[in-house]
XYZ file of N, CA, C and O in Angstrom:
752
model
N 0.816 -1.199 0.000
C 0.000 0.000 0.000
C 0.860 1.263 0.000
O 0.468 2.259 -0.586
N 2.021 1.198 0.654
C 2.912 2.353 0.662
C 3.408 2.670 -0.744
O 3.496 3.833 -1.127
N 3.727 1.619 -1.486
C 4.223 1.811 -2.851
C 3.141 2.415 -3.729
O 3.394 3.358 -4.496
N 1.924 1.899 -3.618
C 0.802 2.440 -4.395
C 0.589 3.919 -4.050
O 0.417 4.763 -4.935
N 0.606 4.234 -2.767
C 0.425 5.617 -2.330
C 1.539 6.508 -2.871
O 1.288 7.644 -3.290
N 2.764 5.996 -2.880
C 3.902 6.767 -3.400
C 3.728 7.020 -4.895
O 3.970 8.142 -5.379
N 3.285 6.015 -5.645
C 3.062 6.178 -7.085
C 1.985 7.238 -7.354
O 2.142 8.082 -8.234
N 0.920 7.188 -6.577
C -0.157 8.174 -6.732
C 0.345 9.566 -6.383
O 0.082 10.535 -7.101
N 1.087 9.682 -5.296
C 1.626 10.979 -4.869
C 2.541 11.581 -5.942
O 2.419 12.761 -6.287
N 3.439 10.760 -6.483
C 4.349 11.244 -7.524
C 3.559 11.650 -8.766
O 3.809 12.702 -9.358
N 2.591 10.835 -9.153
C 1.770 11.152 -10.331
C 1.004 12.463 -10.118
O 0.922 13.295 -11.029
N 0.480 12.665 -8.921
C -0.227 13.925 -8.622
C 0.705 15.119 -8.742
O 0.311 16.178 -9.246
N 1.932 14.970 -8.274
C 2.903 16.064 -8.364
C 3.228 16.386 -9.820
O 3.302 17.562 -10.197
N 3.398 15.367 -10.629
C 3.685 15.583 -12.056
C 2.514 16.268 -12.728
O 2.683 17.236 -13.486
N 1.307 15.784 -12.467
C 0.098 16.359 -13.071
C -0.075 17.814 -12.635
O -0.457 18.669 -13.444
N 0.217 18.116 -11.377
C 0.068 19.491 -10.884
C 0.957 20.459 -11.652
O 0.583 21.616 -11.866
N 2.093 19.991 -12.100
C 3.042 20.853 -12.813
C 2.829 20.809 -14.328
O 2.823 21.837 -14.995
N 2.615 19.591 -14.861
C 2.631 19.416 -16.315
C 1.271 19.112 -16.932
O 1.131 19.154 -18.145
N 0.290 18.750 -16.122
C -1.021 18.385 -16.649
C -1.156 16.887 -16.877
O -0.166 16.155 -16.904
N -2.390 16.460 -17.027
C -2.670 15.033 -17.209
C -2.097 14.490 -18.507
O -1.604 13.365 -18.557
N -2.145 15.275 -19.557
C -1.657 14.815 -20.868
C -0.164 14.508 -20.845
O 0.314 13.675 -21.616
N 0.568 15.176 -19.990
C 2.021 15.015 -19.952
C 2.489 13.872 -19.045
O 3.683 13.576 -18.997
N 1.567 13.237 -18.353
C 1.969 12.168 -17.429
C 2.562 10.999 -18.207
O 1.944 10.479 -19.130
N 3.777 10.620 -17.833
C 4.450 9.482 -18.461
C 4.826 8.476 -17.380
O 5.308 8.848 -16.302
N 4.610 7.203 -17.693
C 4.936 6.123 -16.763
C 6.405 6.198 -16.366
O 6.754 6.032 -15.184
N 7.268 6.464 -17.321
C 8.707 6.512 -17.060
C 9.052 7.552 -15.991
O 9.886 7.315 -15.122
N 8.396 8.709 -16.061
C 8.657 9.756 -15.073
C 8.154 9.354 -13.691
O 8.816 9.613 -12.685
N 6.994 8.722 -13.653
C 6.418 8.303 -12.365
C 7.326 7.288 -11.685
O 7.667 7.451 -10.503
N 7.717 6.246 -12.407
C 8.529 5.201 -11.769
C 9.909 5.714 -11.389
O 10.448 5.355 -10.342
N 10.465 6.595 -12.219
C 11.779 7.152 -11.891
C 11.712 7.972 -10.608
O 12.530 7.801 -9.702
N 10.736 8.861 -10.524
C 10.627 9.714 -9.345
C 10.187 8.940 -8.101
O 10.515 9.333 -6.985
N 9.446 7.857 -8.292
C 9.018 7.035 -7.154
C 10.104 6.059 -6.728
O 10.023 5.466 -5.651
N 11.089 5.868 -7.600
C 12.189 4.956 -7.284
C 11.789 3.488 -7.334
O 12.263 2.685 -6.531
N 10.916 3.151 -8.294
C 10.480 1.769 -8.455
C 10.620 1.358 -9.916
O 10.801 2.193 -10.802
N 10.517 0.058 -10.151
C 10.573 -0.463 -11.517
C 9.221 -0.267 -12.202
O 8.175 -0.174 -11.545
N 9.238 -0.238 -13.521
C 8.015 -0.058 -14.293
C 7.010 -1.171 -13.980
O 5.810 -0.933 -13.879
N 7.504 -2.383 -13.804
C 6.632 -3.513 -13.478
C 5.885 -3.311 -12.170
O 4.762 -3.805 -11.997
N 6.492 -2.581 -11.239
C 5.836 -2.298 -9.966
C 4.600 -1.433 -10.190
O 3.547 -1.678 -9.602
N 4.719 -0.428 -11.051
C 3.561 0.402 -11.358
C 2.453 -0.466 -11.954
O 1.292 -0.346 -11.568
N 2.836 -1.367 -12.871
C 1.831 -2.194 -13.533
C 1.247 -3.270 -12.618
O 0.185 -3.814 -12.907
N 1.908 -3.537 -11.514
C 1.305 -4.463 -10.551
C 0.230 -3.766 -9.712
O -0.629 -4.421 -9.122
N 0.256 -2.449 -9.673
C -0.741 -1.675 -8.931
C -1.827 -1.089 -9.830
O -2.953 -0.870 -9.384
N -1.478 -0.819 -11.093
C -2.416 -0.226 -12.046
C -2.283 -0.984 -13.358
O -1.167 -1.316 -13.765
N -3.390 -1.220 -14.019
C -3.374 -1.987 -15.266
C -2.422 -1.356 -16.285
O -1.662 -2.037 -16.959
N -2.482 -0.036 -16.366
C -1.658 0.718 -17.305
C -1.677 2.179 -16.873
O -2.206 2.508 -15.808
N -1.128 3.040 -17.698
C -1.103 4.466 -17.365
C -2.521 5.004 -17.194
O -2.791 5.800 -16.287
N -3.440 4.565 -18.045
C -4.817 5.037 -17.932
C -5.455 4.600 -16.623
O -6.288 5.311 -16.071
N -5.068 3.436 -16.117
C -5.565 3.002 -14.817
C -5.114 3.935 -13.707
O -5.883 4.262 -12.798
N -3.880 4.393 -13.792
C -3.365 5.369 -12.832
C -4.095 6.702 -13.003
O -4.524 7.317 -12.023
N -4.268 7.125 -14.246
C -5.000 8.364 -14.504
C -6.429 8.287 -13.986
O -6.953 9.264 -13.443
N -7.067 7.133 -14.136
C -8.450 6.974 -13.659
C -8.528 7.188 -12.153
O -9.479 7.803 -11.656
N -7.537 6.711 -11.431
C -7.514 6.913 -9.979
C -7.374 8.403 -9.657
O -8.098 8.937 -8.816
N -6.457 9.072 -10.340
C -6.235 10.501 -10.090
C -7.462 11.324 -10.460
O -7.919 12.174 -9.683
N -7.994 11.077 -11.637
C -9.144 11.851 -12.124
C -10.387 11.529 -11.316
O -11.155 12.424 -10.951
N -10.578 10.243 -11.004
C -11.730 9.845 -10.187
C -11.721 10.535 -8.831
O -12.754 11.003 -8.350
N -10.554 10.636 -8.224
C -10.442 11.316 -6.923
C -10.780 12.798 -7.055
O -11.451 13.372 -6.185
N -10.359 13.412 -8.143
C -10.649 14.837 -8.353
C -12.138 15.057 -8.608
O -12.723 16.021 -8.103
N -12.757 14.156 -9.353
C -14.203 14.248 -9.597
C -14.950 14.144 -8.263
O -15.877 14.909 -7.996
N -14.544 13.195 -7.430
C -15.196 13.039 -6.126
C -15.011 14.299 -5.270
O -15.940 14.719 -4.574
N -13.846 14.910 -5.335
C -13.616 16.156 -4.588
C -14.532 17.269 -5.104
O -15.087 18.041 -4.315
N -14.710 17.341 -6.422
C -15.623 18.347 -6.991
C -17.057 18.081 -6.531
O -17.805 19.016 -6.215
N -17.460 16.824 -6.480
C -18.804 16.486 -6.009
C -18.972 16.842 -4.539
O -20.038 17.315 -4.129
N -17.930 16.621 -3.742
C -17.971 17.043 -2.332
C -18.237 18.544 -2.239
O -19.066 18.991 -1.440
N -17.530 19.321 -3.056
C -17.724 20.776 -3.066
C -19.145 21.134 -3.477
O -19.760 22.033 -2.885
N -19.666 20.447 -4.486
C -21.016 20.730 -4.955
C -22.034 20.466 -3.850
O -22.988 21.225 -3.677
N -21.814 19.397 -3.099
C -22.738 19.049 -2.016
C -22.680 20.052 -0.877
O -23.699 20.339 -0.256
N -21.498 20.608 -0.602
C -21.386 21.558 0.513
C -22.100 22.873 0.221
O -22.444 23.600 1.142
N -22.334 23.172 -1.049
C -23.042 24.406 -1.407
C -24.548 24.284 -1.233
O -25.261 25.275 -1.367
N -25.027 23.090 -0.940
C -26.445 22.914 -0.659
C -27.329 22.941 -1.886
O -26.869 22.904 -3.021
N -28.598 23.026 -1.612
C -29.642 22.965 -2.621
C -29.672 24.233 -3.480
O -29.823 25.321 -2.939
N -29.546 24.098 -4.807
C -29.742 25.275 -5.653
C -31.221 25.652 -5.702
O -32.090 24.799 -5.539
N -31.497 26.933 -5.935
C -32.877 27.411 -5.955
C -33.378 27.799 -7.338
O -34.559 28.101 -7.497
N -32.473 27.832 -8.316
C -32.845 28.194 -9.684
C -32.048 27.317 -10.650
O -31.057 26.677 -10.253
N -32.440 27.350 -11.906
C -31.686 26.622 -12.925
C -30.285 27.217 -13.052
O -29.302 26.481 -13.188
N -30.177 28.526 -12.974
C -28.854 29.152 -13.045
C -27.963 28.724 -11.875
O -26.759 28.560 -12.043
N -28.543 28.535 -10.708
C -27.752 28.041 -9.573
C -27.315 26.597 -9.797
O -26.226 26.207 -9.365
N -28.129 25.795 -10.453
C -27.714 24.429 -10.820
C -26.479 24.520 -11.713
O -25.478 23.815 -11.496
N -26.534 25.387 -12.704
C -25.407 25.558 -13.622
C -24.177 26.051 -12.870
O -23.062 25.560 -13.106
N -24.359 26.985 -11.931
C -23.232 27.457 -11.116
C -22.600 26.319 -10.330
O -21.374 26.250 -10.207
N -23.432 25.430 -9.780
C -22.907 24.287 -9.018
C -22.109 23.352 -9.924
O -21.136 22.750 -9.503
N -22.541 23.227 -11.179
C -21.875 22.325 -12.125
C -20.590 22.914 -12.694
O -19.734 22.174 -13.190
N -20.448 24.206 -12.631
C -19.330 24.888 -13.279
C -17.948 24.367 -12.880
O -17.109 24.126 -13.759
N -17.627 24.174 -11.594
C -16.292 23.669 -11.257
C -16.008 22.286 -11.853
O -14.889 22.013 -12.287
N -17.015 21.436 -11.894
C -16.848 20.105 -12.486
C -16.567 20.232 -13.980
O -15.633 19.626 -14.510
N -17.376 21.026 -14.664
C -17.172 21.247 -16.095
C -15.801 21.853 -16.376
O -15.104 21.435 -17.314
N -15.430 22.831 -15.595
C -14.143 23.498 -15.788
C -12.997 22.519 -15.613
O -12.048 22.513 -16.406
N -13.076 21.654 -14.591
C -12.030 20.660 -14.385
C -11.922 19.738 -15.597
O -10.830 19.520 -16.130
N -13.031 19.187 -16.036
C -12.995 18.243 -17.156
C -12.498 18.941 -18.420
O -11.762 18.353 -19.220
N -12.857 20.206 -18.607
C -12.471 20.946 -19.812
C -11.001 21.363 -19.818
O -10.501 21.816 -20.850
N -10.299 21.198 -18.707
C -8.900 21.627 -18.665
C -7.985 20.744 -19.491
O -6.907 21.178 -19.894
N -8.395 19.504 -19.735
C -7.500 18.585 -20.445
C -8.329 17.526 -21.162
O -9.128 16.827 -20.538
N -8.139 17.420 -22.441
C -8.879 16.452 -23.257
C -8.721 15.022 -22.711
O -9.630 14.210 -22.808
N -7.570 14.714 -22.127
C -7.325 13.383 -21.572
C -8.357 13.059 -20.487
O -8.824 11.923 -20.381
N -8.716 14.046 -19.687
C -9.713 13.833 -18.633
C -11.035 13.422 -19.257
O -11.643 12.419 -18.864
N -11.479 14.184 -20.232
C -12.751 13.918 -20.899
C -12.747 12.544 -21.561
O -13.676 11.745 -21.386
N -11.713 12.242 -22.316
C -11.640 10.957 -23.013
C -11.607 9.788 -22.038
O -12.260 8.764 -22.252
N -10.862 9.936 -20.957
C -10.786 8.860 -19.971
C -12.131 8.639 -19.286
O -12.566 7.501 -19.106
N -12.816 9.723 -18.941
C -14.132 9.585 -18.310
C -15.109 8.881 -19.245
O -15.872 8.013 -18.810
N -15.091 9.247 -20.503
C -15.972 8.576 -21.461
C -15.637 7.091 -21.577
O -16.518 6.231 -21.531
N -14.363 6.801 -21.734
C -13.936 5.402 -21.931
C -14.213 4.550 -20.694
O -14.759 3.465 -20.788
N -13.839 5.046 -19.519
C -13.978 4.237 -18.309
C -15.377 4.262 -17.700
O -15.652 3.541 -16.752
N -16.261 5.066 -18.247
C -17.648 5.033 -17.785
C -18.433 3.957 -18.523
O -19.567 3.670 -18.180
N -17.829 3.394 -19.558
C -18.522 2.428 -20.392
C -19.242 3.092 -21.551
O -19.858 2.424 -22.374
N -19.153 4.410 -21.649
C -19.854 5.149 -22.707
C -19.298 4.865 -24.090
O -20.042 4.782 -25.053
N -17.986 4.767 -24.200
C -17.378 4.581 -25.518
C -16.550 3.310 -25.601
O -15.830 3.106 -26.565
N -16.629 2.461 -24.621
C -15.874 1.219 -24.643
C -16.295 0.329 -23.502
O -17.108 0.703 -22.660
N -15.745 -0.845 -23.486
C -16.128 -1.840 -22.483
C -15.360 -1.682 -21.176
O -15.654 -2.367 -20.202
N -14.372 -0.809 -21.152
C -13.581 -0.639 -19.938
C -14.393 0.127 -18.893
O -15.034 1.122 -19.198
N -14.349 -0.355 -17.678
C -15.070 0.288 -16.582
C -14.075 0.485 -15.436
O -13.247 -0.368 -15.163
N -14.163 1.604 -14.786
C -13.369 1.881 -13.594
C -14.350 2.178 -12.464
O -15.256 2.998 -12.633
N -14.159 1.524 -11.332
C -15.104 1.664 -10.217
C -15.246 3.101 -9.736
O -16.350 3.559 -9.454
N -14.133 3.828 -9.639
C -14.197 5.198 -9.126
C -14.899 6.107 -10.137
O -15.725 6.934 -9.767
N -14.591 5.937 -11.416
C -15.237 6.751 -12.449
C -16.737 6.461 -12.471
O -17.561 7.378 -12.484
N -17.094 5.189 -12.438
C -18.508 4.815 -12.438
C -19.212 5.345 -11.194
O -20.316 5.890 -11.281
N -18.569 5.207 -10.043
C -19.163 5.718 -8.800
C -19.370 7.230 -8.883
O -20.384 7.756 -8.402
N -18.435 7.939 -9.512
C -18.580 9.377 -9.678
C -19.769 9.739 -10.559
O -20.523 10.663 -10.252
N -19.964 8.979 -11.634
C -21.105 9.240 -12.519
C -22.421 8.961 -11.810
O -23.372 9.750 -11.908
N -22.480 7.861 -11.081
C -23.706 7.526 -10.340
C -23.976 8.584 -9.283
O -25.111 9.038 -9.106
N -22.929 9.015 -8.611
C -23.082 10.048 -7.571
C -23.577 11.364 -8.173
O -24.410 12.050 -7.567
N -23.081 11.716 -9.363
C -23.550 12.932 -10.023
C -25.042 12.864 -10.296
O -25.781 13.793 -9.952
N -25.481 11.787 -10.915
C -26.890 11.653 -11.277
C -27.761 11.657 -10.024
O -28.820 12.296 -9.996
N -27.314 11.006 -8.967
C -28.066 10.989 -7.713
C -28.154 12.392 -7.109
O -29.220 12.820 -6.653
N -27.042 13.108 -7.119
C -27.020 14.478 -6.599
C -27.958 15.371 -7.408
O -28.777 16.101 -6.836
N -27.852 15.299 -8.729
C -28.715 16.116 -9.588
C -30.183 15.791 -9.349
O -31.026 16.690 -9.291
N -30.507 14.509 -9.223
C -31.905 14.097 -9.005
C -32.432 14.669 -7.689
O -33.592 15.103 -7.613
N -31.599 14.687 -6.658
C -32.012 15.284 -5.385
C -32.317 16.763 -5.535
O -33.323 17.257 -5.016
N -31.441 17.470 -6.229
C -31.688 18.891 -6.473
C -32.997 19.085 -7.219
O -33.812 19.932 -6.863
N -33.173 18.305 -8.288
C -34.339 18.497 -9.150
C -35.640 18.146 -8.440
O -36.661 18.803 -8.664
N -35.611 17.142 -7.579
C -36.808 16.790 -6.815
C -37.264 17.993 -5.991
O -38.454 18.335 -5.971
N -36.322 18.635 -5.323
C -36.658 19.825 -4.535
C -37.154 20.958 -5.431
O -38.104 21.657 -5.084
N -36.500 21.151 -6.550
C -36.901 22.231 -7.464
C -38.256 21.956 -8.105
O -38.986 22.897 -8.424
N -38.608 20.690 -8.273
C -39.933 20.354 -8.793
C -41.019 20.755 -7.796
O -42.093 21.198 -8.192
N -40.742 20.621 -6.518
C -41.715 20.989 -5.477
C -41.998 22.489 -5.469
O -43.056 22.924 -5.007
N -41.048 23.274 -5.950
C -41.235 24.728 -5.962
C -41.561 25.249 -7.360
O -41.555 26.459 -7.579
N -41.806 24.348 -8.284
C -42.168 24.671 -9.681
C -41.078 25.424 -10.438
O -41.358 26.097 -11.424
N -39.825 25.309 -9.986
C -38.722 25.955 -10.687
C -38.341 25.151 -11.927
O -37.937 25.713 -12.944
N -38.443 23.824 -11.825
C -38.176 22.968 -12.981
C -39.429 22.167 -13.311
O -40.326 22.004 -12.474
N -39.471 21.679 -14.505
C -40.625 20.925 -14.972
C -40.887 19.718 -14.078
O -39.965 19.109 -13.541
N -42.149 19.369 -13.934
C -42.512 18.232 -13.086
C -43.243 17.150 -13.876
O -43.851 16.267 -13.300
N -43.151 17.218 -15.203
C -43.824 16.233 -16.043
C -42.966 14.995 -16.318
O -43.393 14.084 -17.007
N -41.756 14.972 -15.772
C -40.852 13.830 -15.899
C -40.194 13.590 -14.550
O -39.977 14.536 -13.787
N -39.834 12.340 -14.267
C -39.163 12.055 -12.990
C -37.817 12.785 -12.893
O -37.109 12.945 -13.895
N -37.483 13.199 -11.694
C -36.215 13.906 -11.456
C -35.020 13.070 -11.901
O -34.031 13.612 -12.402
N -35.107 11.756 -11.743
C -34.002 10.882 -12.148
C -33.770 10.966 -13.651
O -32.628 11.004 -14.115
N -34.849 10.991 -14.435
C -34.719 11.107 -15.889
C -34.150 12.476 -16.265
O -33.259 12.572 -17.116
N -34.640 13.512 -15.630
C -34.119 14.846 -15.902
C -32.631 14.944 -15.549
O -31.858 15.591 -16.255
N -32.231 14.278 -14.474
C -30.818 14.324 -14.078
C -29.944 13.554 -15.070
O -28.811 13.959 -15.335
N -30.467 12.473 -15.630
C -29.737 11.760 -16.687
C -29.545 12.686 -17.888
O -28.508 12.664 -18.542
N -30.555 13.502 -18.170
C -30.441 14.476 -19.250
C -29.366 15.513 -18.968
O -28.614 15.900 -19.871
N -29.285 15.966 -17.731
C -28.219 16.908 -17.365
C -26.864 16.276 -17.653
O -25.979 16.905 -18.245
N -26.707 15.022 -17.240
C -25.447 14.312 -17.474
C -25.135 14.255 -18.972
O -24.007 14.500 -19.391
N -26.141 13.953 -19.779
C -25.948 13.885 -21.231
C -25.537 15.247 -21.787
O -24.631 15.340 -22.629
N -26.198 16.299 -21.330
C -25.852 17.639 -21.808
C -24.447 18.047 -21.373
O -23.731 18.726 -22.115
N -24.027 17.641 -20.173
C -22.659 17.930 -19.728
C -21.658 17.362 -20.729
O -20.728 18.058 -21.157
N -21.836 16.112 -21.094
C -20.886 15.467 -22.000
C -21.012 16.018 -23.422
O -20.014 16.134 -24.136
N -22.208 16.395 -23.821
C -22.397 17.010 -25.139
C -21.647 18.341 -25.213
O -20.915 18.602 -26.175
N -21.830 19.173 -24.198
C -21.169 20.478 -24.168
C -19.656 20.303 -24.142
O -18.926 21.020 -24.836
N -19.167 19.354 -23.369
C -17.722 19.120 -23.315
C -17.195 18.622 -24.656
O -16.111 19.038 -25.092
N -17.928 17.747 -25.321
C -17.506 17.278 -26.641
C -17.419 18.446 -27.615
O -16.439 18.574 -28.363
N -18.424 19.310 -27.594
C -18.390 20.491 -28.457
C -17.236 21.408 -28.080
O -16.575 21.990 -28.937
N -16.992 21.542 -26.795
C -15.910 22.397 -26.294
C -14.576 21.969 -26.895
O -13.795 22.800 -27.356
N -14.318 20.665 -26.918
C -13.048 20.183 -27.460
C -13.024 20.202 -28.983
O -11.986 20.448 -29.581
N -14.159 19.972 -29.614
C -14.206 19.953 -31.081
C -14.163 21.337 -31.694
O -13.595 21.538 -32.755
N -14.789 22.299 -31.053
C -14.942 23.627 -31.627
C -13.878 24.607 -31.139
O -13.975 25.795 -31.400
N -12.915 24.112 -30.408
C -11.850 24.953 -29.864
C -12.393 26.092 -29.019
O -11.853 27.186 -28.972
N -13.538 25.858 -28.376
C -14.200 26.756 -27.438
C -14.261 28.217 -27.903
O -14.100 29.125 -27.105
N -14.506 28.435 -29.158
C -14.559 29.806 -29.666
C -15.903 30.479 -29.432
O -15.986 31.696 -29.484
N -16.949 29.708 -29.157
C -18.285 30.298 -29.065
C -18.747 30.598 -27.644
O -19.861 31.054 -27.459
N -17.935 30.332 -26.654
C -18.383 30.544 -25.281
C -17.206 30.883 -24.380
O -16.075 30.511 -24.646
N -17.535 31.589 -23.309
C -16.516 31.922 -22.323
C -16.096 30.707 -21.521
O -14.974 30.603 -21.081
N -17.043 29.792 -21.313
C -16.781 28.613 -20.503
C -17.753 27.510 -20.886
O -18.794 27.775 -21.498
N -17.458 26.270 -20.511
C -18.427 25.201 -20.757
C -19.758 25.474 -20.050
O -20.817 25.147 -20.575
N -19.710 26.096 -18.877
C -20.951 26.393 -18.150
C -21.830 27.359 -18.943
O -23.051 27.208 -18.966
N -21.217 28.323 -19.611
C -21.969 29.245 -20.452
C -22.638 28.488 -21.598
O -23.789 28.749 -21.941
N -21.917 27.539 -22.168
C -22.475 26.716 -23.247
C -23.605 25.828 -22.759
O -24.511 25.494 -23.526
N -23.563 25.449 -21.504
C -24.567 24.553 -20.927
C -25.904 25.261 -20.689
O -26.962 24.626 -20.718
N -25.866 26.566 -20.460
C -27.079 27.309 -20.076
C -28.278 27.091 -20.995
O -29.355 26.754 -20.508
N -28.158 27.273 -22.303
C -29.371 27.113 -23.125
C -29.926 25.695 -23.103
O -31.147 25.502 -23.140
N -29.048 24.716 -23.008
C -29.510 23.330 -22.963
C -30.316 23.057 -21.695
O -31.405 22.485 -21.741
N -29.771 23.467 -20.547
C -30.457 23.166 -19.291
C -31.722 23.992 -19.125
O -32.715 23.491 -18.578
N -31.707 25.225 -19.594
C -32.945 26.012 -19.510
C -34.034 25.374 -20.371
O -35.185 25.261 -19.929
N -33.685 24.933 -21.564
C -34.680 24.274 -22.428
C -35.139 22.946 -21.848
O -36.313 22.584 -21.932
N -34.223 22.203 -21.258
C -34.516 20.868 -20.729
C -35.312 20.922 -19.420
O -36.206 20.119 -19.197
N -34.985 21.872 -18.572
C -35.543 21.878 -17.224
C -36.706 22.854 -16.988
O -37.483 22.666 -16.048
N -36.812 23.869 -17.801
C -37.839 24.887 -17.556
C -39.228 24.264 -17.618
O -39.502 23.405 -18.464
N -40.121 24.706 -16.720
C -41.478 24.190 -16.753
C -42.150 24.482 -18.099
O -41.910 25.535 -18.698
N -42.925 23.539 -18.552
C -43.652 23.725 -19.819
C -44.869 24.606 -19.569
O -45.575 24.453 -18.602
N -45.087 25.553 -20.479
C -46.216 26.443 -20.270
C -47.462 25.941 -20.963
O -47.537 25.133 -21.745
């Protein structure tokens, strides 16, 4: 466990300076003072190590979102989502890994990534249930379904963000606004 913790610590230090895209197995094992095989005995591959790092950061963002409490408007929902979106938008590797390890674009699954996605949808559904009681969001669909839609729009906006070189918006959260207002606003 000490070796695994050391590998994670070294990888976090490298990522803090160089970013997720720059993480190389060779640098991690050299700085940790272990053989390459040791890293692979703890993580399937470099992406397995990245999944642990990114999964932990996603969970930290969700912790922050929960501490801010119940949003009262659709714009407050978007504000709560902004740090998560901003984190994922910082590096294409984060986005691609989340898609791949969530099972969205491949058969690979990572427990921490999956747990983060489930936790997001559960958190969103809780918010929406409360907002449905106050008629802030539509109540013609279950909160769980609406929260799945939020998740879909998050990934759609992020995909556009990386494809379009983010020229049309100040931030992914700004890009998310029209989608969530259309999706969540009560029908007249």
